[in-house]
PDB file of C-alpha atoms in Angstrom:
ATOM      1  CA  MET Y   1    -181.136  29.686  65.085  1.00  0.00           C
ATOM      2  CA  ASN Y   2    -178.042  31.888  65.419  1.00  0.00           C
ATOM      3  CA  ASN Y   3    -175.951  28.949  66.688  1.00  0.00           C
ATOM      4  CA  ARG Y   4    -177.085  26.793  63.784  1.00  0.00           C
ATOM      5  CA  SER Y   5    -176.090  29.440  61.201  1.00  0.00           C
ATOM      6  CA  GLU Y   6    -172.684  29.815  62.880  1.00  0.00           C
ATOM      7  CA  ASN Y   7    -172.170  26.037  62.654  1.00  0.00           C
ATOM      8  CA  LEU Y   8    -173.172  26.071  58.993  1.00  0.00           C
ATOM      9  CA  GLU Y   9    -170.844  29.019  58.306  1.00  0.00           C
ATOM     10  CA  HIS Y  10    -167.982  27.290  60.151  1.00  0.00           C
ATOM     11  CA  HIS Y  11    -168.602  24.072  58.205  1.00  0.00           C
ATOM     12  CA  LEU Y  12    -168.696  25.935  54.874  1.00  0.00           C
ATOM     13  CA  ASP Y  13    -165.508  27.864  55.765  1.00  0.00           C
ATOM     14  CA  ARG Y  14    -163.728  24.666  56.748  1.00  0.00           C
ATOM     15  CA  HIS Y  15    -164.927  22.943  53.562  1.00  0.00           C
ATOM     16  CA  LEU Y  16    -163.738  25.900  51.456  1.00  0.00           C
ATOM     17  CA  VAL Y  17    -160.334  25.902  53.167  1.00  0.00           C
ATOM     18  CA  GLU Y  18    -159.955  22.148  52.619  1.00  0.00           C
ATOM     19  CA  GLU Y  19    -160.935  22.499  48.971  1.00  0.00           C
ATOM     20  CA  LEU Y  20    -158.487  25.373  48.426  1.00  0.00           C
ATOM     21  CA  ALA Y  21    -155.734  23.409  50.145  1.00  0.00           C
ATOM     22  CA  GLN Y  22    -156.437  20.410  47.903  1.00  0.00           C
ATOM     23  CA  VAL Y  23    -156.290  22.585  44.762  1.00  0.00           C
ATOM     24  CA  ALA Y  24    -153.029  24.169  45.975  1.00  0.00           C
ATOM     25  CA  ARG Y  25    -151.507  20.735  46.680  1.00  0.00           C
ATOM     26  CA  GLU Y  26    -152.469  19.449  43.234  1.00  0.00           C
ATOM     27  CA  THR Y  27    -151.085  22.567  41.558  1.00  0.00           C
ATOM     28  CA  VAL Y  28    -147.792  22.318  43.441  1.00  0.00           C
ATOM     29  CA  ARG Y  29    -147.570  18.571  42.729  1.00  0.00           C
ATOM     30  CA  ASP Y  30    -148.131  19.131  39.004  1.00  0.00           C
ATOM     31  CA  GLU Y  31    -145.556  21.928  38.913  1.00  0.00           C
ATOM     32  CA  LEU Y  32    -142.962  19.833  40.753  1.00  0.00           C
ATOM     33  CA  ARG Y  33    -143.622  16.891  38.430  1.00  0.00           C
ATOM     34  CA  GLU Y  34    -143.049  19.113  35.391  1.00  0.00           C
ATOM     35  CA  GLN Y  35    -139.865  20.618  36.868  1.00  0.00           C
ATOM     36  CA  SER Y  36    -138.460  17.193  37.732  1.00  0.00           C
ATOM     37  CA  ARG Y  37    -139.238  15.952  34.207  1.00  0.00           C
ATOM     38  CA  ARG Y  38    -137.282  18.871  32.723  1.00  0.00           C
ATOM     39  CA  GLN Y  39    -134.404  18.355  35.167  1.00  0.00           C
ATOM     40  CA  ARG Y  40    -134.223  14.629  34.367  1.00  0.00           C
ATOM     41  CA  ARG Y  41    -134.047  15.438  30.668  1.00  0.00           C
ATOM     42  CA  THR Y  42    -131.304  18.023  31.279  1.00  0.00           C
ATOM     43  CA  ALA Y  43    -129.343  15.567  33.451  1.00  0.00           C
ATOM     44  CA  LEU Y  44    -129.663  12.875  30.792  1.00  0.00           C
ATOM     45  CA  LEU Y  45    -128.356  15.247  28.122  1.00  0.00           C
ATOM     46  CA  TYR Y  46    -125.414  16.269  30.342  1.00  0.00           C
ATOM     47  CA  ALA Y  47    -124.576  12.607  30.991  1.00  0.00           C
ATOM     48  CA  ALA Y  48    -124.719  11.800  27.281  1.00  0.00           C
ATOM     49  CA  SER Y  49    -122.550  14.836  26.539  1.00  0.00           C
ATOM     50  CA  GLY Y  50    -119.981  13.683  29.088  1.00  0.00           C
ATOM     51  CA  ALA Y  51    -119.889  10.160  27.646  1.00  0.00           C
ATOM     52  CA  VAL Y  52    -119.410  11.464  24.108  1.00  0.00           C
ATOM     53  CA  ALA Y  53    -116.687  13.859  25.299  1.00  0.00           C
ATOM     54  CA  LEU Y  54    -114.922  10.954  27.027  1.00  0.00           C
ATOM     55  CA  TYR Y  55    -114.883   8.954  23.793  1.00  0.00           C
ATOM     56  CA  ALA Y  56    -113.718  12.030  21.874  1.00  0.00           C
ATOM     57  CA  GLY Y  57    -110.851  12.441  24.326  1.00  0.00           C
ATOM     58  CA  GLY Y  58    -109.934   8.806  23.876  1.00  0.00           C
ATOM     59  CA  ALA Y  59    -109.913   9.254  20.106  1.00  0.00           C
ATOM     60  CA  VAL Y  60    -107.644  12.300  20.443  1.00  0.00           C
ATOM     61  CA  ALA Y  61    -105.294  10.378  22.729  1.00  0.00           C
ATOM     62  CA  LEU Y  62    -105.233   7.506  20.231  1.00  0.00           C
ATOM     63  CA  ALA Y  63    -104.493   9.911  17.366  1.00  0.00           C
ATOM     64  CA  VAL Y  64    -101.624  11.497  19.337  1.00  0.00           C
ATOM     65  CA  GLY Y  65    -100.249   8.052  20.175  1.00  0.00           C
ATOM     66  CA  LEU Y  66    -100.419   6.897  16.558  1.00  0.00           C
ATOM     67  CA  ALA Y  67     -98.771  10.113  15.353  1.00  0.00           C
ATOM     68  CA  LEU Y  68     -95.954   9.634  17.839  1.00  0.00           C
ATOM     69  CA  ALA Y  69     -95.692   5.962  16.909  1.00  0.00           C
ATOM     70  CA  SER Y  70     -94.750   6.894  13.361  1.00  0.00           C
ATOM     71  CA  GLY Y  71     -91.379   8.116  14.643  1.00  0.00           C
ATOM     72  CA  LEU Y  72     -91.030   6.185  17.916  1.00  0.00           C
ATOM     73  CA  PRO Y  73     -91.540   2.593  19.063  1.00  0.00           C
ATOM     74  CA  GLY Y  74     -95.144   1.830  20.106  1.00  0.00           C
ATOM     75  CA  TRP Y  75     -94.351   1.546  23.812  1.00  0.00           C
ATOM     76  CA  ALA Y  76     -92.555   4.909  23.819  1.00  0.00           C
ATOM     77  CA  ALA Y  77     -95.432   6.599  21.983  1.00  0.00           C
ATOM     78  CA  ALA Y  78     -97.931   5.182  24.492  1.00  0.00           C
ATOM     79  CA  LEU Y  79     -95.761   6.267  27.420  1.00  0.00           C
ATOM     80  CA  LEU Y  80     -95.355   9.772  26.013  1.00  0.00           C
ATOM     81  CA  THR Y  81     -99.100  10.053  25.354  1.00  0.00           C
ATOM     82  CA  ALA Y  82     -99.839   8.966  28.947  1.00  0.00           C
ATOM     83  CA  ALA Y  83     -97.356  11.533  30.266  1.00  0.00           C
ATOM     84  CA  LEU Y  84     -98.987  14.291  28.157  1.00  0.00           C
ATOM     85  CA  LEU Y  85    -102.420  13.335  29.465  1.00  0.00           C
ATOM     86  CA  GLY Y  86    -101.093  13.311  33.046  1.00  0.00           C
ATOM     87  CA  VAL Y  87     -99.635  16.797  32.638  1.00  0.00           C
ATOM     88  CA  ALA Y  88    -102.924  18.040  31.153  1.00  0.00           C
ATOM     89  CA  ALA Y  89    -104.843  16.549  34.103  1.00  0.00           C
ATOM     90  CA  TYR Y  90    -102.466  18.185  36.583  1.00  0.00           C
ATOM     91  CA  VAL Y  91    -102.822  21.581  34.894  1.00  0.00           C
ATOM     92  CA  LEU Y  92    -106.617  21.314  34.848  1.00  0.00           C
ATOM     93  CA  ARG Y  93    -106.636  20.294  38.518  1.00  0.00           C
ATOM     94  CA  GLY Y  94    -104.481  23.287  39.391  1.00  0.00           C
ATOM     95  CA  ALA Y  95    -106.792  25.595  37.451  1.00  0.00           C
ATOM     96  CA  ALA Y  96    -109.789  24.209  39.334  1.00  0.00           C
ATOM     97  CA  HIS Y  97    -108.139  24.649  42.731  1.00  0.00           C
ATOM     98  CA  GLY Y  98    -106.865  28.115  41.866  1.00  0.00           C
ATOM     99  CA  ARG Y  99    -110.401  29.513  41.781  1.00  0.00           C
ATOM    100  CA  HIS Y 100    -111.148  28.717  45.401  1.00  0.00           C
ATOM    101  CA  ALA Y 101    -109.447  30.669  48.164  1.00  0.00           C
ATOM    102  CA  PRO Y 102    -108.211  28.511  51.051  1.00  0.00           C
ATOM    103  CA  HIS Y 103    -110.406  28.542  54.128  1.00  0.00           C
ATOM    104  CA  PRO Y 104    -108.979  30.351  57.153  1.00  0.00           C
ATOM    105  CA  PRO Y 105    -108.350  28.066  60.123  1.00  0.00           C
ATOM    106  CA  HIS Y 106    -111.202  27.896  62.606  1.00  0.00           C
ATOM    107  CA  ARG Y 107    -108.864  27.508  65.572  1.00  0.00           C
ATOM    108  CA  VAL Y 108    -105.537  29.062  66.334  1.00  0.00           C
ATOM    109  CA  VAL Y 109    -103.197  26.473  67.799  1.00  0.00           C
ATOM    110  CA  GLY Y 110    -101.247  27.886  70.704  1.00  0.00           C
ATOM    111  CA  GLY Y 111    -103.012  31.251  70.482  1.00  0.00           C
ATOM    112  CA  ALA Y 112    -105.961  32.980  72.018  1.00  0.00           C
ATOM    113  CA  ALA Y 113    -109.466  32.942  70.637  1.00  0.00           C
ATOM    114  CA  PRO Y 114    -110.287  35.895  68.402  1.00  0.00           C
ATOM    115  CA  GLY Y 115    -112.485  38.691  69.759  1.00  0.00           C
ATOM    116  CA  ALA Y 116    -115.200  37.978  67.225  1.00  0.00           C
ATOM    117  CA  PRO Y 117    -116.326  34.964  65.176  1.00  0.00           C
ATOM    118  CA  PRO Y 118    -114.183  34.269  62.078  1.00  0.00           C
ATOM    119  CA  THR Y 119    -116.969  35.445  59.765  1.00  0.00           C
ATOM    120  CA  GLY Y 120    -116.805  38.946  61.198  1.00  0.00           C
ATOM    121  CA  LEU Y 121    -120.546  38.863  61.761  1.00  0.00           C
ATOM    122  CA  GLY Y 122    -122.447  38.833  65.001  1.00  0.00           C
ATOM    123  CA  MET Y 123    -121.515  39.618  68.544  1.00  0.00           C
ATOM    124  CA  PRO Y 124    -118.041  38.971  69.973  1.00  0.00           C
ATOM    125  CA  TYR Y 125    -117.529  35.826  71.992  1.00  0.00           C
ATOM    126  CA  PRO Y 126    -118.607  36.084  75.640  1.00  0.00           C
ATOM    127  CA  PRO Y 127    -115.737  36.431  78.101  1.00  0.00           C
ATOM    128  CA  MET Y 128    -114.315  33.279  79.664  1.00  0.00           C
ATOM    129  CA  PRO Y 129    -115.424  32.957  83.317  1.00  0.00           C
ATOM    130  CA  GLN Y 130    -112.696  33.020  85.949  1.00  0.00           C
ATOM    131  CA  ASN Y 131    -114.107  30.044  87.873  1.00  0.00           C
ATOM    132  CA  PRO Y 132    -115.947  26.994  86.598  1.00  0.00           C
ATOM    133  CA  PRO Y 133    -119.691  27.061  87.218  1.00  0.00           C
ATOM    134  CA  ASP Y 134    -121.040  25.451  90.362  1.00  0.00           C
ATOM    135  CA  VAL Y 135    -122.718  22.161  89.647  1.00  0.00           C
ATOM    136  CA  PRO Y 136    -125.477  21.217  92.090  1.00  0.00           C
ATOM    137  CA  ARG Y 137    -124.946  17.830  93.650  1.00  0.00           C
ATOM    138  CA  HIS Y 138    -127.907  15.520  93.808  1.00  0.00           C
ATOM    139  CA  ARG Y 139    -128.286  13.163  96.702  1.00  0.00           C
ATOM    140  CA  ALA Y 140    -129.167   9.610  95.837  1.00  0.00           C
TER     141      ALA Y 140
END
């Protein structure tokens, strides 16, 4: 009788664990579905914002070109507008690159290896052995 009650208890425990796992999976699935729905909506709004900003930039460039065209020939106004946009792009690119520090080189050409990894974390490198390791030779 004792063995039968242990089997029943084991079966009930296993059934309870499976049921709890199923509930946990469904809860996680529902939560992930809701998060992905919100992220898709946010991504869609960002994409729409970028498209509208692109058209707004085009309208500004057109307005600058037309303003310049009132005193210059059309081709010169277009060329000057393109040059202004190129300078603005170069300045923005420089501002974006200025935020990031350059990465230190991982290897020193013509020099010795540093005593510790470049991150400054962890143990120093092991010393270089004087002789190459012996490789056992297998007979065929």
